[in-house]
Amino acid sequence: MKAKVSTEWLSGCSGCHIAVVDLHEKLLNLVDSIEFVRIPVLMDVRDYPKADIGLVEGAIRSDHDREAVLKMRESVDKLVAFGTCASYGGVSGLGWLYKDDAILSKVYGGLPTTTETERPQGAPVLEHSVIPIDEVVEVDVHLPGCPPHPYYIAQAIKVLLGEEGAVMPAGTVCSQCNRKMVKREGVAFKKGAVTAPEKDICFLSQGVICLGSVTLERCRAQCTNKGVTCAGCTGPSIAVVTEPHLDIRSMVAKRMSLLTDIDENEILDYMAKEAKTFYSYALSSPVVYKKPTVEIREWVGEK
Ligand code: SF4
Ligand code: SF4
Ligand code: SF4
C-alpha cells in the first residue's frame, strides 16, 4: 500500500513546494511508494485528510498559520519541518527584529483606504514573532534547506518509510565541499566578497567568509563547489544547535584567523556588523538568539 503524504504551506515563499515538483525522476521513483492526498501547489484540497507523512513549509507568523500547523499535526503520523523557514524561521525571521505594529504599518499604513493604525479587512493577525514550527507542535524530522535539496527530500521520505540503508548524514557543508583548507600567510580580509580566484582552495584560506563549517550539509555543497561561498541556507550545524556555547560568528572567526593570521577580532567585529547577513536564515530561532554569546538585536541596532 502507498504511504499517504500531505503538505501545508504556512508563511513561506512556496519555494519548498516547488522543490517537491522539482524532484523530477526522483518523484517518479517515489510515486510507487507514496501518494499525495494534499499539496496546495498541485491540488485544491482545503481540509486535512489523514496521512502517514506531513510536510510543512514556512514558519508560523499568523493565527492562520498556527491553526493550520495544529491541524496538520492532528492529521498525520509523522511531521516534517520542511525547509529552513519551518525549521528555523528562515529569511522571513528578520521580522523577529521588529515590532508587529511597525511591520503592519509599513505594509498597510497610509493606503488610500486606511489610516496609520487602521487595517484592511483580511489583514493577518500576527503572532508575536516568526516562530519555527517545533515551538508549537512536535516535529519528527527537520529537513532544512532553502529550499530543501531534491536528493534529501527523497532521502527523508525513504527514512520515514523505513527504507533500508536510507540515512540523513549529520556533517557540515565542508564534508561535501571539494575545496581544501590550507594555512596561508599575508592574506587580506576580503569583506563583502562571495567568491575567490582559487577554485580548489577553501574560501576561508583566501580571506573570504564562508559559513560551510557551521552549516548542516543538506545540499551537496552546491554553492561552494560551483564557486560561491556558503551563506548558511540549510541552517546551523548539529554542533551549533546542540552545544549552547557554540556560535556561528565565533567559530568562523576562529577558523579563518587560524588559517590566515587575519586578526580574529576584526572578523568578529565585521560579522557582528553584518549580522543580518550572517544570521539571516535562523535569526528568529531560539537555537541562535538564546546563545549566551549572541546579541543580535544589539549588533543590528534594532529593538
Ligand atoms: S525555506 Fe526558503 S524556499 Fe522554503 S519557504 Fe522558506 S524562503 Fe521559501
Ligand atoms: S569553509 Fe566553505 S569553502 Fe571551506 S571547506 Fe568548508 S564549505 Fe568549503
Ligand atoms: S552551500 Fe550553503 S548556501 Fe549553498 S545551498 Fe548549501 S547550505 Fe545553502
Short mmCIF file of C-alpha atoms and ligand atoms in Angstrom, two decimals:
data_model
loop_
_atom_site.label_atom_id
_atom_site.label_comp_id
_atom_site.label_asym_id
_atom_site.label_seq_id
_atom_site.Cartn_x
_atom_site.Cartn_y
_atom_site.Cartn_z
CA MET A 1 0.00 0.00 0.00
CA LYS A 2 1.25 3.50 -0.82
CA ALA A 3 2.12 5.89 2.02
CA LYS A 4 -0.12 8.97 2.05
CA VAL A 5 1.67 12.35 2.03
CA SER A 6 0.02 15.64 2.95
CA THR A 7 1.64 19.08 2.70
CA GLU A 8 0.84 22.55 4.03
CA TRP A 9 2.19 26.00 3.24
CA LEU A 10 2.45 28.49 6.12
CA SER A 11 4.47 31.72 5.97
CA GLY A 12 6.95 30.79 3.29
CA CYS A 13 7.61 31.70 -0.31
CA SER A 14 6.33 28.42 -1.90
CA GLY A 15 9.91 27.57 -2.93
CA CYS A 16 9.86 24.44 -0.77
CA HIS A 17 6.75 23.20 -2.57
CA ILE A 18 8.31 23.97 -5.93
CA ALA A 19 11.25 21.79 -4.82
CA VAL A 20 8.83 18.86 -4.45
CA VAL A 21 7.71 19.41 -8.04
CA ASP A 22 11.42 19.64 -8.96
CA LEU A 23 12.02 16.09 -7.76
CA HIS A 24 11.63 15.01 -11.41
CA GLU A 25 12.72 11.39 -11.82
CA LYS A 26 13.21 11.03 -8.05
CA LEU A 27 9.50 11.79 -7.67
CA LEU A 28 8.71 9.19 -10.30
CA ASN A 29 10.77 6.68 -8.33
CA LEU A 30 8.87 7.65 -5.20
CA VAL A 31 5.36 7.50 -6.66
CA ASP A 32 5.44 3.72 -6.37
CA SER A 33 5.75 4.25 -2.59
CA ILE A 34 3.76 7.46 -1.96
CA GLU A 35 0.55 9.20 -2.89
CA PHE A 36 -0.16 12.89 -2.28
CA VAL A 37 -3.51 13.44 -0.59
CA ARG A 38 -3.00 17.18 -0.09
CA ILE A 39 -0.48 19.52 -1.73
CA PRO A 40 -1.55 23.16 -2.12
CA VAL A 41 0.52 23.91 -5.26
CA LEU A 42 -0.98 20.98 -7.20
CA MET A 43 -4.36 20.10 -5.64
CA ASP A 44 -7.37 22.07 -4.48
CA VAL A 45 -7.87 20.27 -1.15
CA ARG A 46 -8.79 22.57 1.74
CA ASP A 47 -9.38 20.09 4.55
CA TYR A 48 -6.75 17.92 6.24
CA PRO A 49 -7.12 14.27 5.17
CA LYS A 50 -5.40 11.60 7.28
CA ALA A 51 -1.87 10.88 6.04
CA ASP A 52 1.25 8.97 7.04
CA ILE A 53 3.68 11.83 6.39
CA GLY A 54 3.10 15.59 6.60
CA LEU A 55 5.45 18.16 5.08
CA VAL A 56 5.03 21.68 6.46
CA GLU A 57 6.62 24.61 4.61
CA GLY A 58 7.04 28.02 6.22
CA ALA A 59 7.14 29.44 9.72
CA ILE A 60 4.26 30.39 11.99
CA ARG A 61 3.60 34.11 11.58
CA SER A 62 -0.15 34.48 11.91
CA ASP A 63 -3.11 32.95 13.73
CA HIS A 64 -3.96 31.20 10.45
CA ASP A 65 -0.52 29.51 10.40
CA ARG A 66 -0.89 28.32 13.98
CA GLU A 67 -4.30 26.80 13.29
CA ALA A 68 -3.04 25.13 10.10
CA VAL A 69 0.02 23.53 11.74
CA LEU A 70 -2.11 22.17 14.59
CA LYS A 71 -4.48 20.62 12.05
CA MET A 72 -1.55 19.11 10.19
CA ARG A 73 -0.14 17.62 13.39
CA GLU A 74 -3.50 16.04 14.19
CA SER A 75 -3.93 14.60 10.69
CA VAL A 76 -0.51 12.98 10.07
CA ASP A 77 1.56 10.27 11.75
CA LYS A 78 4.99 11.81 11.07
CA LEU A 79 5.53 15.52 10.67
CA VAL A 80 8.47 17.06 8.77
CA ALA A 81 9.59 20.66 9.28
CA PHE A 82 10.08 21.13 5.57
CA GLY A 83 12.65 23.79 4.73
CA THR A 84 14.59 26.36 6.70
CA CYS A 85 11.57 28.62 7.39
CA ALA A 86 9.71 25.76 9.08
CA SER A 87 12.84 24.59 10.92
CA TYR A 88 14.42 27.93 11.94
CA GLY A 89 12.17 30.79 10.78
CA GLY A 90 14.21 31.28 7.59
CA VAL A 91 14.75 34.62 5.87
CA SER A 92 11.40 35.99 6.98
CA GLY A 93 12.77 35.54 10.52
CA LEU A 94 14.18 39.05 10.08
CA GLY A 95 10.70 40.06 11.21
CA TRP A 96 11.82 38.94 14.69
CA LEU A 97 13.80 42.20 14.87
CA TYR A 98 10.73 44.43 14.52
CA LYS A 99 7.53 45.04 16.42
CA ASP A 100 4.38 43.65 14.79
CA ASP A 101 2.72 47.06 14.64
CA ALA A 102 5.72 48.51 12.81
CA ILE A 103 5.51 45.71 10.20
CA LEU A 104 1.73 46.09 9.72
CA SER A 105 2.01 49.87 9.50
CA LYS A 106 4.75 49.54 6.88
CA VAL A 107 2.55 47.26 4.75
CA TYR A 108 -0.91 48.69 5.33
CA GLY A 109 -0.40 52.17 6.80
CA GLY A 110 -1.19 55.17 4.61
CA LEU A 111 -3.00 53.26 1.87
CA PRO A 112 -5.76 55.26 0.14
CA THR A 113 -8.36 53.39 2.21
CA THR A 114 -6.52 53.12 5.55
CA THR A 115 -5.01 55.32 8.23
CA GLU A 116 -1.73 54.61 10.03
CA THR A 117 -3.45 52.36 12.60
CA GLU A 118 -6.36 51.02 10.53
CA ARG A 119 -6.05 47.60 8.87
CA PRO A 120 -7.98 46.48 5.82
CA GLN A 121 -10.40 43.60 6.21
CA GLY A 122 -8.50 40.32 5.90
CA ALA A 123 -5.17 41.70 7.19
CA PRO A 124 -3.44 38.94 9.15
CA VAL A 125 -3.44 38.75 12.93
CA LEU A 126 0.28 38.35 13.61
CA GLU A 127 1.93 36.13 16.18
CA HIS A 128 4.44 37.90 18.45
CA SER A 129 7.29 36.78 16.16
CA VAL A 130 8.29 34.45 13.33
CA ILE A 131 8.05 31.07 15.01
CA PRO A 132 9.72 27.80 13.88
CA ILE A 133 7.05 25.09 13.88
CA ASP A 134 8.67 22.93 16.56
CA GLU A 135 7.89 25.70 19.05
CA VAL A 136 4.20 24.83 18.63
CA VAL A 137 3.94 21.18 17.56
CA GLU A 138 6.08 18.08 17.88
CA VAL A 139 8.28 17.55 14.81
CA ASP A 140 9.60 14.12 13.78
CA VAL A 141 12.15 15.24 11.16
CA HIS A 142 13.75 18.61 10.45
CA LEU A 143 14.61 18.99 6.77
CA PRO A 144 16.16 22.44 6.45
CA GLY A 145 17.10 23.88 3.07
CA CYS A 146 16.05 26.98 1.21
CA PRO A 147 14.53 25.13 -0.47
CA PRO A 148 15.40 21.53 0.57
CA HIS A 149 17.57 19.73 -1.98
CA PRO A 150 15.59 17.15 -4.01
CA TYR A 151 18.10 14.42 -3.04
CA TYR A 152 17.36 14.97 0.64
CA ILE A 153 13.60 15.29 0.17
CA ALA A 154 13.67 11.80 -1.33
CA GLN A 155 16.07 10.61 1.42
CA ALA A 156 13.85 11.98 4.22
CA ILE A 157 10.76 10.26 2.80
CA LYS A 158 12.70 7.00 2.49
CA VAL A 159 13.91 7.31 6.11
CA LEU A 160 10.34 7.89 7.30
CA LEU A 161 9.15 4.89 5.28
CA GLY A 162 11.86 2.81 6.97
CA GLU A 163 13.70 2.02 3.75
CA GLU A 164 16.88 0.03 4.39
CA GLY A 165 20.11 2.00 4.02
CA ALA A 166 18.41 5.42 3.89
CA VAL A 167 20.21 7.86 6.21
CA MET A 168 20.40 11.58 6.86
CA PRO A 169 24.07 12.49 7.47
CA ALA A 170 24.99 14.86 10.27
CA GLY A 171 28.08 16.55 8.78
CA THR A 172 28.65 20.15 7.75
CA VAL A 173 28.75 21.58 4.21
CA CYS A 174 32.55 21.18 4.37
CA SER A 175 32.04 17.39 4.29
CA GLN A 176 30.79 17.64 0.68
CA CYS A 177 32.96 20.57 -0.40
CA ASN A 178 35.81 19.89 -2.82
CA ARG A 179 37.92 22.78 -1.53
CA LYS A 180 40.92 22.24 0.71
CA MET A 181 41.61 24.22 3.88
CA VAL A 182 45.27 25.32 3.84
CA LYS A 183 47.25 27.61 6.09
CA ARG A 184 48.24 30.85 4.34
CA GLU A 185 50.20 33.91 5.44
CA GLY A 186 49.72 37.52 4.36
CA VAL A 187 46.13 37.00 3.20
CA ALA A 188 43.98 40.16 3.11
CA PHE A 189 40.46 40.06 4.61
CA LYS A 190 38.07 40.46 1.65
CA LYS A 191 34.95 41.89 3.28
CA GLY A 192 31.75 41.51 1.31
CA ALA A 193 33.24 39.01 -1.16
CA VAL A 194 31.22 35.91 -2.10
CA THR A 195 33.81 34.25 -4.30
CA ALA A 196 37.62 33.95 -4.65
CA PRO A 197 40.04 33.17 -7.50
CA GLU A 198 41.43 29.75 -6.44
CA LYS A 199 38.72 27.16 -7.11
CA ASP A 200 40.30 24.28 -5.17
CA ILE A 201 41.17 26.21 -2.01
CA CYS A 202 38.81 26.91 0.89
CA PHE A 203 37.34 30.41 0.84
CA LEU A 204 38.47 30.99 4.43
CA SER A 205 42.10 30.36 3.39
CA GLN A 206 41.60 33.07 0.74
CA GLY A 207 40.29 35.64 3.25
CA VAL A 208 36.61 35.28 2.29
CA ILE A 209 33.95 34.34 4.85
CA CYS A 210 32.19 31.05 4.10
CA LEU A 211 29.64 29.56 6.53
CA GLY A 212 30.13 25.96 5.36
CA SER A 213 31.84 24.79 8.55
CA VAL A 214 28.92 25.92 10.75
CA THR A 215 26.12 24.82 8.40
CA LEU A 216 24.35 21.45 8.23
CA GLU A 217 25.03 19.60 4.97
CA ARG A 218 21.69 19.18 3.20
CA CYS A 219 22.68 20.48 -0.24
CA ARG A 220 25.73 18.54 -1.52
CA ALA A 221 27.75 21.79 -1.09
CA GLN A 222 26.22 23.09 -4.27
CA CYS A 223 27.38 26.69 -3.85
CA THR A 224 30.98 26.20 -2.77
CA ASN A 225 31.58 23.52 -5.41
CA LYS A 226 30.31 25.95 -8.05
CA GLY A 227 32.42 28.90 -6.93
CA VAL A 228 30.27 30.79 -4.42
CA THR A 229 30.56 30.92 -0.63
CA CYS A 230 28.07 29.15 1.61
CA ALA A 231 25.52 31.58 3.07
CA GLY A 232 24.20 29.02 5.57
CA CYS A 233 20.78 28.49 3.99
CA THR A 234 20.33 24.99 5.43
CA GLY A 235 20.66 26.36 8.94
CA PRO A 236 23.19 25.76 11.72
CA SER A 237 25.28 22.60 12.06
CA ILE A 238 24.40 19.93 14.63
CA ALA A 239 27.24 21.24 16.83
CA VAL A 240 25.84 24.79 16.82
CA VAL A 241 22.31 23.53 17.50
CA THR A 242 23.22 21.18 20.34
CA GLU A 243 26.09 22.99 22.10
CA PRO A 244 24.79 26.12 23.87
CA HIS A 245 28.21 27.80 23.95
CA LEU A 246 28.99 27.37 20.22
CA ASP A 247 28.14 30.31 17.97
CA ILE A 248 28.40 30.77 14.20
CA ARG A 249 30.35 34.01 14.38
CA SER A 250 32.97 32.96 16.93
CA MET A 251 33.54 29.57 15.26
CA VAL A 252 34.05 31.05 11.78
CA ALA A 253 36.24 33.88 13.06
CA LYS A 254 38.48 31.46 14.95
CA ARG A 255 38.87 29.09 12.00
CA MET A 256 39.54 31.83 9.47
CA SER A 257 42.03 33.54 11.74
CA LEU A 258 43.91 30.25 12.28
CA LEU A 259 44.09 29.68 8.51
CA THR A 260 45.15 33.21 7.53
CA ASP A 261 46.54 35.17 10.50
CA ILE A 262 43.80 37.78 9.94
CA ASP A 263 43.03 39.30 13.36
CA GLU A 264 40.17 37.28 14.91
CA ASN A 265 38.65 40.44 16.42
CA GLU A 266 38.47 42.09 13.01
CA ILE A 267 36.44 39.13 11.73
CA LEU A 268 34.25 39.10 14.85
CA ASP A 269 33.52 42.82 14.53
CA TYR A 270 32.70 42.52 10.84
CA MET A 271 30.36 39.57 11.36
CA ALA A 272 28.58 41.42 14.17
CA LYS A 273 28.15 44.47 11.94
CA GLU A 274 26.76 42.27 9.16
CA ALA A 275 24.71 40.05 11.47
CA LYS A 276 21.60 40.40 9.32
CA THR A 277 23.54 38.66 6.55
CA PHE A 278 25.40 36.01 8.53
CA TYR A 279 22.43 35.01 10.69
CA SER A 280 19.75 35.58 8.06
CA TYR A 281 18.40 32.02 7.90
CA ALA A 282 17.96 31.26 11.60
CA LEU A 283 17.64 34.65 13.26
CA SER A 284 14.23 34.01 14.83
CA SER A 285 15.13 30.56 16.15
CA PRO A 286 15.96 30.13 19.85
CA VAL A 287 18.87 27.90 18.81
CA VAL A 288 20.50 31.14 17.64
CA TYR A 289 19.09 34.04 19.63
CA LYS A 290 19.35 32.29 23.01
CA LYS A 291 23.11 31.76 22.71
CA PRO A 292 24.94 33.45 25.58
CA THR A 293 27.47 34.86 23.09
CA VAL A 294 24.87 36.27 20.70
CA GLU A 295 23.48 39.80 21.00
CA ILE A 296 21.96 40.08 17.56
CA ARG A 297 19.48 42.84 18.38
CA GLU A 298 22.33 44.94 19.75
CA TRP A 299 24.53 44.27 16.71
CA VAL A 300 21.91 45.29 14.20
CA GLY A 301 20.75 48.23 16.32
CA GLU A 302 17.10 47.19 16.46
CA LYS A 303 14.73 46.86 19.39
S1 SF4 B 1 12.83 27.74 3.24
FE1 SF4 B 1 13.35 29.10 1.51
S2 SF4 B 1 12.31 28.20 -0.24
FE2 SF4 B 1 11.33 27.36 1.62
S3 SF4 B 1 9.64 28.75 2.10
FE3 SF4 B 1 11.38 29.47 3.25
S4 SF4 B 1 12.28 31.06 1.92
FE4 SF4 B 1 10.95 29.81 0.61
S1 SF4 B 2 34.55 26.58 4.80
FE1 SF4 B 2 33.44 26.70 2.85
S2 SF4 B 2 34.99 26.65 1.23
FE2 SF4 B 2 35.95 25.96 3.14
S3 SF4 B 2 35.81 23.75 3.06
FE3 SF4 B 2 34.04 24.49 4.21
S4 SF4 B 2 32.42 24.73 2.70
FE4 SF4 B 2 34.34 24.54 1.58
S1 SF4 B 3 26.28 25.70 0.08
FE1 SF4 B 3 25.38 26.83 1.80
S2 SF4 B 3 24.18 28.49 0.86
FE2 SF4 B 3 24.62 26.98 -0.75
S3 SF4 B 3 22.84 25.62 -0.78
FE3 SF4 B 3 24.37 24.70 0.60
S4 SF4 B 3 23.85 25.47 2.65
FE4 SF4 B 3 22.79 26.76 1.16
#
